[in-house]
mmCIF file of C-alpha atoms in Angstrom:
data_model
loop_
_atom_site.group_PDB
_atom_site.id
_atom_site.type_symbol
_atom_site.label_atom_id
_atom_site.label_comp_id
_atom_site.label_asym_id
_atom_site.label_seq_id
_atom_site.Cartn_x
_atom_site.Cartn_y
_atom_site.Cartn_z
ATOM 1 C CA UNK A 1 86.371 31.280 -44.366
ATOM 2 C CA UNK A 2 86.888 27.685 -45.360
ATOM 3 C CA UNK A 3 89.337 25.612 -43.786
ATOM 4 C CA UNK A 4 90.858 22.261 -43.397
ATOM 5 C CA UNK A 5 92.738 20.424 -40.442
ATOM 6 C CA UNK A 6 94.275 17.269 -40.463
ATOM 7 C CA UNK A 7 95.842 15.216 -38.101
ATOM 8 C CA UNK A 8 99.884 15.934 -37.618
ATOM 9 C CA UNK A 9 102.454 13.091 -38.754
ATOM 10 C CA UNK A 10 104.375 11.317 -39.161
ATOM 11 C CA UNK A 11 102.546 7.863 -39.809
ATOM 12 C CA UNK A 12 104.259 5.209 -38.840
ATOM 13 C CA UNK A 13 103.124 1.822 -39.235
ATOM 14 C CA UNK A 14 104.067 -1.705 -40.637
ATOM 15 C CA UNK A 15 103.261 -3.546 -43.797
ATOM 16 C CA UNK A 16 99.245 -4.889 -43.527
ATOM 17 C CA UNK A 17 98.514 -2.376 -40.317
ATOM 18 C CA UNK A 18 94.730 -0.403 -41.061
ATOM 19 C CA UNK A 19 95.431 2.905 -41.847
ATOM 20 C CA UNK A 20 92.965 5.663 -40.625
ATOM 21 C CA UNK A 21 94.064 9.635 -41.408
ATOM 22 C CA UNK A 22 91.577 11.886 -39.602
ATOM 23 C CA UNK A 23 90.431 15.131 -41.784
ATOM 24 C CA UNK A 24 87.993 17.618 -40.744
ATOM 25 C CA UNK A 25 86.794 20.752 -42.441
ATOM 26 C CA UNK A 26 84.868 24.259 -42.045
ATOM 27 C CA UNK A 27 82.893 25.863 -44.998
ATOM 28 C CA UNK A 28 79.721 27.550 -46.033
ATOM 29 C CA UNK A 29 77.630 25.657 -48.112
ATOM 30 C CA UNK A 30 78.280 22.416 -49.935
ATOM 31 C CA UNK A 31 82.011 21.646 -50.733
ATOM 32 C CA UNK A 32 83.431 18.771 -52.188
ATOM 33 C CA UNK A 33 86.124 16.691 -50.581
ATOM 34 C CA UNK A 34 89.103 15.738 -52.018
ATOM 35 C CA UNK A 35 92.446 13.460 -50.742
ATOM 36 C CA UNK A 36 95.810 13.818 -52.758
ATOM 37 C CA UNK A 37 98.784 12.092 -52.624
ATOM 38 C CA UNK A 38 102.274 13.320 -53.200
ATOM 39 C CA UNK A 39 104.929 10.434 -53.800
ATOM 40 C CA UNK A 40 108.639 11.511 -52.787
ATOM 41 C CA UNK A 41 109.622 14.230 -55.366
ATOM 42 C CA UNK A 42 106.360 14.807 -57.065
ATOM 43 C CA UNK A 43 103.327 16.928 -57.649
ATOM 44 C CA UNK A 44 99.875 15.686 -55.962
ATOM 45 C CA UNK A 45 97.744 13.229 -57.219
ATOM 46 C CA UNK A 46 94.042 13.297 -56.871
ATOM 47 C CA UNK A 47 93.225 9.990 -54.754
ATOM 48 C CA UNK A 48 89.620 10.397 -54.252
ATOM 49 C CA UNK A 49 86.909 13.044 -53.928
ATOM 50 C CA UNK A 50 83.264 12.967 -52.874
ATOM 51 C CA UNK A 51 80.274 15.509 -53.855
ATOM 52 C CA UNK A 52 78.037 15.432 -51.573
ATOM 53 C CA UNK A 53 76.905 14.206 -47.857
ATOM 54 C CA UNK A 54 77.297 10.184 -47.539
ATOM 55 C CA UNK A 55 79.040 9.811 -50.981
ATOM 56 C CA UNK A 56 81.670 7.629 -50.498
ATOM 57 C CA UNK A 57 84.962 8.206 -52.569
ATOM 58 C CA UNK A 58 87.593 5.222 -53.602
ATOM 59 C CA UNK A 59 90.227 4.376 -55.075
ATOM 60 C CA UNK A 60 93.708 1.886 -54.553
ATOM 61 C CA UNK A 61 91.763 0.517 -51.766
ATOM 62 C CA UNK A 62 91.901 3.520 -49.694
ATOM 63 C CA UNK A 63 88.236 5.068 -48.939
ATOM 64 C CA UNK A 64 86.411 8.297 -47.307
ATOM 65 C CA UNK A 65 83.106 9.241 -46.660
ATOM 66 C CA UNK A 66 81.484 12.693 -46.875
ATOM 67 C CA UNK A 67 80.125 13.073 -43.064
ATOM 68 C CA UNK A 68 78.506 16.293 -43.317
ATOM 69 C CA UNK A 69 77.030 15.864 -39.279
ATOM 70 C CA UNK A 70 80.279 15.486 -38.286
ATOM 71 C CA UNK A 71 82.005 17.727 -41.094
ATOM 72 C CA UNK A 72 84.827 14.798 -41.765
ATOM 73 C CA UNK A 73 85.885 13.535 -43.912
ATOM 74 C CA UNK A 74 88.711 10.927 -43.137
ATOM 75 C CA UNK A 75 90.989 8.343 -45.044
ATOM 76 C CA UNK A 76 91.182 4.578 -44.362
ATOM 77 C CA UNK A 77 92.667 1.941 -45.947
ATOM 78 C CA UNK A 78 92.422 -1.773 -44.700
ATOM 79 C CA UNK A 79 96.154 -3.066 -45.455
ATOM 80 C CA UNK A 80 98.798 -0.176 -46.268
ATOM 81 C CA UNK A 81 102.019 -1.476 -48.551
ATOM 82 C CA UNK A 82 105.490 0.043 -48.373
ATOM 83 C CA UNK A 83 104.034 1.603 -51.644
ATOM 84 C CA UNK A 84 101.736 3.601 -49.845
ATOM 85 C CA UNK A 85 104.553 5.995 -48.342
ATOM 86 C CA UNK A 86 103.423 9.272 -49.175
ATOM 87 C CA UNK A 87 102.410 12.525 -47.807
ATOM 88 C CA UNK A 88 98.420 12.486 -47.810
ATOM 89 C CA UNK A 89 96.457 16.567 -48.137
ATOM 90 C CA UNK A 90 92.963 16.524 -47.244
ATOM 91 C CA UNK A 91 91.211 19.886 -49.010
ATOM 92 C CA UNK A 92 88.128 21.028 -50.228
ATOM 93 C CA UNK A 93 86.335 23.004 -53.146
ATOM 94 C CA UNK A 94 83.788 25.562 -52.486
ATOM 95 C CA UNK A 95 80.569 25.158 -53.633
ATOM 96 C CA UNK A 96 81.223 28.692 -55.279
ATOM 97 C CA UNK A 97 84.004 28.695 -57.010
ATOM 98 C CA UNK A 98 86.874 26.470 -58.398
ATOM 99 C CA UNK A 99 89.791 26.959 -55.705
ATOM 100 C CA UNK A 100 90.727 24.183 -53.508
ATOM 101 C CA UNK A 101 91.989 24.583 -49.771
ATOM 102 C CA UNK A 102 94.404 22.191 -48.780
ATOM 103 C CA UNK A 103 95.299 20.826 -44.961
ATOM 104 C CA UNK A 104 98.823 20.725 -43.750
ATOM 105 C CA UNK A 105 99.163 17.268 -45.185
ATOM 106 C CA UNK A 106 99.987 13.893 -43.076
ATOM 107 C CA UNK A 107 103.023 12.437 -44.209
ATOM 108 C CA UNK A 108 102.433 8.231 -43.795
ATOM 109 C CA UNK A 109 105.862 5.984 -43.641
ATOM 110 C CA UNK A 110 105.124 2.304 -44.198
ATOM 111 C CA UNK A 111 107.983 -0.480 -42.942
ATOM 112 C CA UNK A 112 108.479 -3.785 -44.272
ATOM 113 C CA UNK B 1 99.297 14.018 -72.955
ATOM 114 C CA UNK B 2 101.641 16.133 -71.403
ATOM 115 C CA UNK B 3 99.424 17.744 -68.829
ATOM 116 C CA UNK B 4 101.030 20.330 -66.623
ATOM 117 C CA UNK B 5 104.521 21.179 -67.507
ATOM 118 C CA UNK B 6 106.654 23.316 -65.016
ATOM 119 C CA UNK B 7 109.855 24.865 -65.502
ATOM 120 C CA UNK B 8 112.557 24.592 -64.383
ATOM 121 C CA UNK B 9 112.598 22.074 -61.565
ATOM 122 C CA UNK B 10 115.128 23.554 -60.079
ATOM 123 C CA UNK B 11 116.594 26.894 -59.215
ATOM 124 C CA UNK B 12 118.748 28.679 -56.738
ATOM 125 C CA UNK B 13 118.698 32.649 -56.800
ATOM 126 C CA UNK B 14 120.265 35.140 -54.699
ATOM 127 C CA UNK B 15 118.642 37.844 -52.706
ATOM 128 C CA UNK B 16 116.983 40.993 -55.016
ATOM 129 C CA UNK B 17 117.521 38.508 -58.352
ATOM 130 C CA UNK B 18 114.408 38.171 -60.097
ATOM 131 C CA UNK B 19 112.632 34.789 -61.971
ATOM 132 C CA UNK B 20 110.144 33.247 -63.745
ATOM 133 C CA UNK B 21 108.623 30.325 -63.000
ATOM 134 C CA UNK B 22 106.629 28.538 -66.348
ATOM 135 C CA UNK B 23 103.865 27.089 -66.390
ATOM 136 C CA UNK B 24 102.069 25.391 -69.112
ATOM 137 C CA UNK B 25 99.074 23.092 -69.919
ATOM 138 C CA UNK B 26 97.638 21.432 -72.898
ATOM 139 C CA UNK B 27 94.087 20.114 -71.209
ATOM 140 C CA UNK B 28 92.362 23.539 -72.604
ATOM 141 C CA UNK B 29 91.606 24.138 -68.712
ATOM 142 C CA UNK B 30 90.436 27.564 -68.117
ATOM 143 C CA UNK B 31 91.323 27.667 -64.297
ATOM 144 C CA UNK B 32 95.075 27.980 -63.330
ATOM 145 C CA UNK B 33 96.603 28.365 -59.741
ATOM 146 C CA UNK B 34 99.952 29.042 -58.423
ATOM 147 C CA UNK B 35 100.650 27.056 -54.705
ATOM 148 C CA UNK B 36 104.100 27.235 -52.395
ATOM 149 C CA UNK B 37 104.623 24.052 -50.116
ATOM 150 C CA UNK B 38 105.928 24.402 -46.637
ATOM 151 C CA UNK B 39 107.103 22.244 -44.258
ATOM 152 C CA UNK B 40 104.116 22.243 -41.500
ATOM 153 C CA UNK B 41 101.973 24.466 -43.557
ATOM 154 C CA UNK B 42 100.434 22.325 -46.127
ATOM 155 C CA UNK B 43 99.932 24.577 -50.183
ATOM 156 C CA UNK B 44 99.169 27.909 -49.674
ATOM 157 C CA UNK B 45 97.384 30.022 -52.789
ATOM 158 C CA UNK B 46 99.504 32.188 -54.396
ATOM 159 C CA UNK B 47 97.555 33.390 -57.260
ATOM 160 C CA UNK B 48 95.166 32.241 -59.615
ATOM 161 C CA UNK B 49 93.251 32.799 -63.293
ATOM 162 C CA UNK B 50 89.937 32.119 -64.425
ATOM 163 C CA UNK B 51 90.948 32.564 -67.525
ATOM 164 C CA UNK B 52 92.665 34.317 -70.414
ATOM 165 C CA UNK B 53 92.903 38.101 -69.305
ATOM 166 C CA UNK B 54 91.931 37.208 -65.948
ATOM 167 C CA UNK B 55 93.956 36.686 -62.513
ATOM 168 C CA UNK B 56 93.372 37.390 -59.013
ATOM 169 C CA UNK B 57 94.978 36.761 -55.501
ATOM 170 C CA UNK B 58 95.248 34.004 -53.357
ATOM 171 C CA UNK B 59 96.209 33.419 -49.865
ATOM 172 C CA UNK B 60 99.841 34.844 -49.988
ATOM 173 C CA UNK B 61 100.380 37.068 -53.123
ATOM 174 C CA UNK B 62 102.955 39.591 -51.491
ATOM 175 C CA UNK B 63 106.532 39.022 -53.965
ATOM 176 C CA UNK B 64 104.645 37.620 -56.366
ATOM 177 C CA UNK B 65 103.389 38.609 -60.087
ATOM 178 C CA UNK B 66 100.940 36.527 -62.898
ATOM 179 C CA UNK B 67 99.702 37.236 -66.101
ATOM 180 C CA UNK B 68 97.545 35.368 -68.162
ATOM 181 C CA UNK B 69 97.638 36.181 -72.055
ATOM 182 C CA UNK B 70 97.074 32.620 -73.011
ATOM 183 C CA UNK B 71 94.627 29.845 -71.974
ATOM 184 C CA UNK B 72 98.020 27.758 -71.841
ATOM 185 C CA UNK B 73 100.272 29.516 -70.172
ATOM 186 C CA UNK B 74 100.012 30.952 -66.599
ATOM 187 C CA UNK B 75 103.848 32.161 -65.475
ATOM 188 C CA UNK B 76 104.793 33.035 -62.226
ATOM 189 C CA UNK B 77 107.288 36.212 -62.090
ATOM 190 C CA UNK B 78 109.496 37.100 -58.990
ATOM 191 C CA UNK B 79 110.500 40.552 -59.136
ATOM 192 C CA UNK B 80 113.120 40.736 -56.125
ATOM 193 C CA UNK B 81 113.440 36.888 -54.550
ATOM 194 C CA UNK B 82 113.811 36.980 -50.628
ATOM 195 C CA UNK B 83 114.942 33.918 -48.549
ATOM 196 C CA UNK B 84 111.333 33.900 -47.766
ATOM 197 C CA UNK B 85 110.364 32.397 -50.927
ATOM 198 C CA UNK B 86 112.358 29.560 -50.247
ATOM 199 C CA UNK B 87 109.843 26.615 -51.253
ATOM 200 C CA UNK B 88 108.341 24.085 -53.673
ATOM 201 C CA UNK B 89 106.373 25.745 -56.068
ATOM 202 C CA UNK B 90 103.158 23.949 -57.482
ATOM 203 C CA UNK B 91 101.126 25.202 -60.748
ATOM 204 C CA UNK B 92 97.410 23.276 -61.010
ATOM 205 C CA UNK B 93 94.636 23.344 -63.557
ATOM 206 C CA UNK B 94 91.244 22.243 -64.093
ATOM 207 C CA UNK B 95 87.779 22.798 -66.185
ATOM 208 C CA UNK B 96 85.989 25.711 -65.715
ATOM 209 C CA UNK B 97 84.660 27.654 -62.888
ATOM 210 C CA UNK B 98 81.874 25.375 -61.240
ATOM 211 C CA UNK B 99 83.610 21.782 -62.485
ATOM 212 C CA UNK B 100 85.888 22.030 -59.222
ATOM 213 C CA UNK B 101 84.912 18.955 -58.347
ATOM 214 C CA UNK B 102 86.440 17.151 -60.633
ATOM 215 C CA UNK B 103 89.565 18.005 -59.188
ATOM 216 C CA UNK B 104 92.943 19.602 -60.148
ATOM 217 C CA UNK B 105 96.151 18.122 -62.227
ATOM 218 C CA UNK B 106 99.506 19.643 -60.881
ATOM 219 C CA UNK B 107 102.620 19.887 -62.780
ATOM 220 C CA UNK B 108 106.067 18.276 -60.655
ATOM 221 C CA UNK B 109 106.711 21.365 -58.930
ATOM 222 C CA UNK B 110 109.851 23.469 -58.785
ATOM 223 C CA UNK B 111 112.012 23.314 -56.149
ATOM 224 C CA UNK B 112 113.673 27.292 -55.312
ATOM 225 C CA UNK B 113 115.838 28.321 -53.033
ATOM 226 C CA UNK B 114 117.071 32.054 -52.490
ATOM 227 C CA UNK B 115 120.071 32.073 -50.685
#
């Protein structure tokens, strides 16, 4: 079956540090990739998503790319912000169908 | 645009007390799920619909009851509420079957405890 794994948090790091949030994946065929956000005491947010091998998905300055060699897919971002305090789920769609499969979810913390 | 709506976002229930958790969207999306956060354990599929008339199960169905009569609605029905259920509840939607990757919109969740 499909699954996701994603490194364990917490996150901890200061204002400007490079953020990198490892996600890999298992599935049959060609799934898309997806990262939501969940701010404290809300639903997720889609972040970015990519299609296809070597798309590259953006978005608030935070980027993946689809590495379908290495079946990754992980989140950077050059400068996190106090902002950026979140929990992060990796997850991907099936090439079949419609459902996604989420990851455990990294939760980031971001200090002044 | 009100996209998903969930009610309520709160609610505390004792053991064997039953509940309905609404869900409603206004996007005309034809695919609805139903998700339960856990510490450690990321969302885990609950149940989902394809459509009007049409539901199946997802990862962890057992306690858990959906019906689908409208392309708007998509409730989620506890018949006897264990401690177990204890969690955040999340409803998402999107397009049709085959659109996935456009991603999902999720409502705010519901936050229920059974004590």
């Amino acid at each position: 079956g499909n699954s996701v794994t994603q490194m364990e948090g917490p996150v901890t790091l200061s204002e400007e540090a490079f953020l990198t949030i490892n996600c890999t994946y298992t599935a049959t065929g060609y799934p898309s990739l997806f990262w939501y956000v969940q701010y404290p005491g809300e639903g997720l947010q889609l972040l970015l998503k990519a299609t296809k091998a070597d798309d590259k998905g953006s978005n608030k300055g935070f980027e993946a790319t689809y590495r379908k060699e290495t079946t990754s897919f992980h989140l950077e971002k050059g400068s996190v912000q106090v902002s950026d305090s979140a929990v992060y789920f990796c997850a991907l769609s099936a090439s079949a169908g419609n459902m996604l499969t989420f990851g455990g979810g990294t939760r980031l913390m971001v200090k002044p | 645009n009100a996209g998903v709506t969930q009610t309520p976002k709160f609610q505390v229930l004792k053991t064997g007390q039953s509940m309905t958790l609404q869900c409603a969207q206004d996007m005309n999306h034809e695919y609805m799920s139903w998700y339960r956060q856990d510490p450690g354990m990321g969302l885990r599929l609950i149940h989902y619909s394809v459509g009007a008339g049409i539901t199946d199960q997802g990862e962890v169905p057992n306690g858990y009851n959906v019906s689908r009569s409208t392309t708007e609605d998509f409730p989620l029905r506890l018949l006897s509420a264990a401690p177990s259920q204890t969690s955040v509840y999340f409803c998402a939607s999107s397009y049709s079957m085959g659109q996935g990757a456009r991603g999902y919109t999720f409502g705010s969740g519901t936050r229920l405890t059974v004590v």
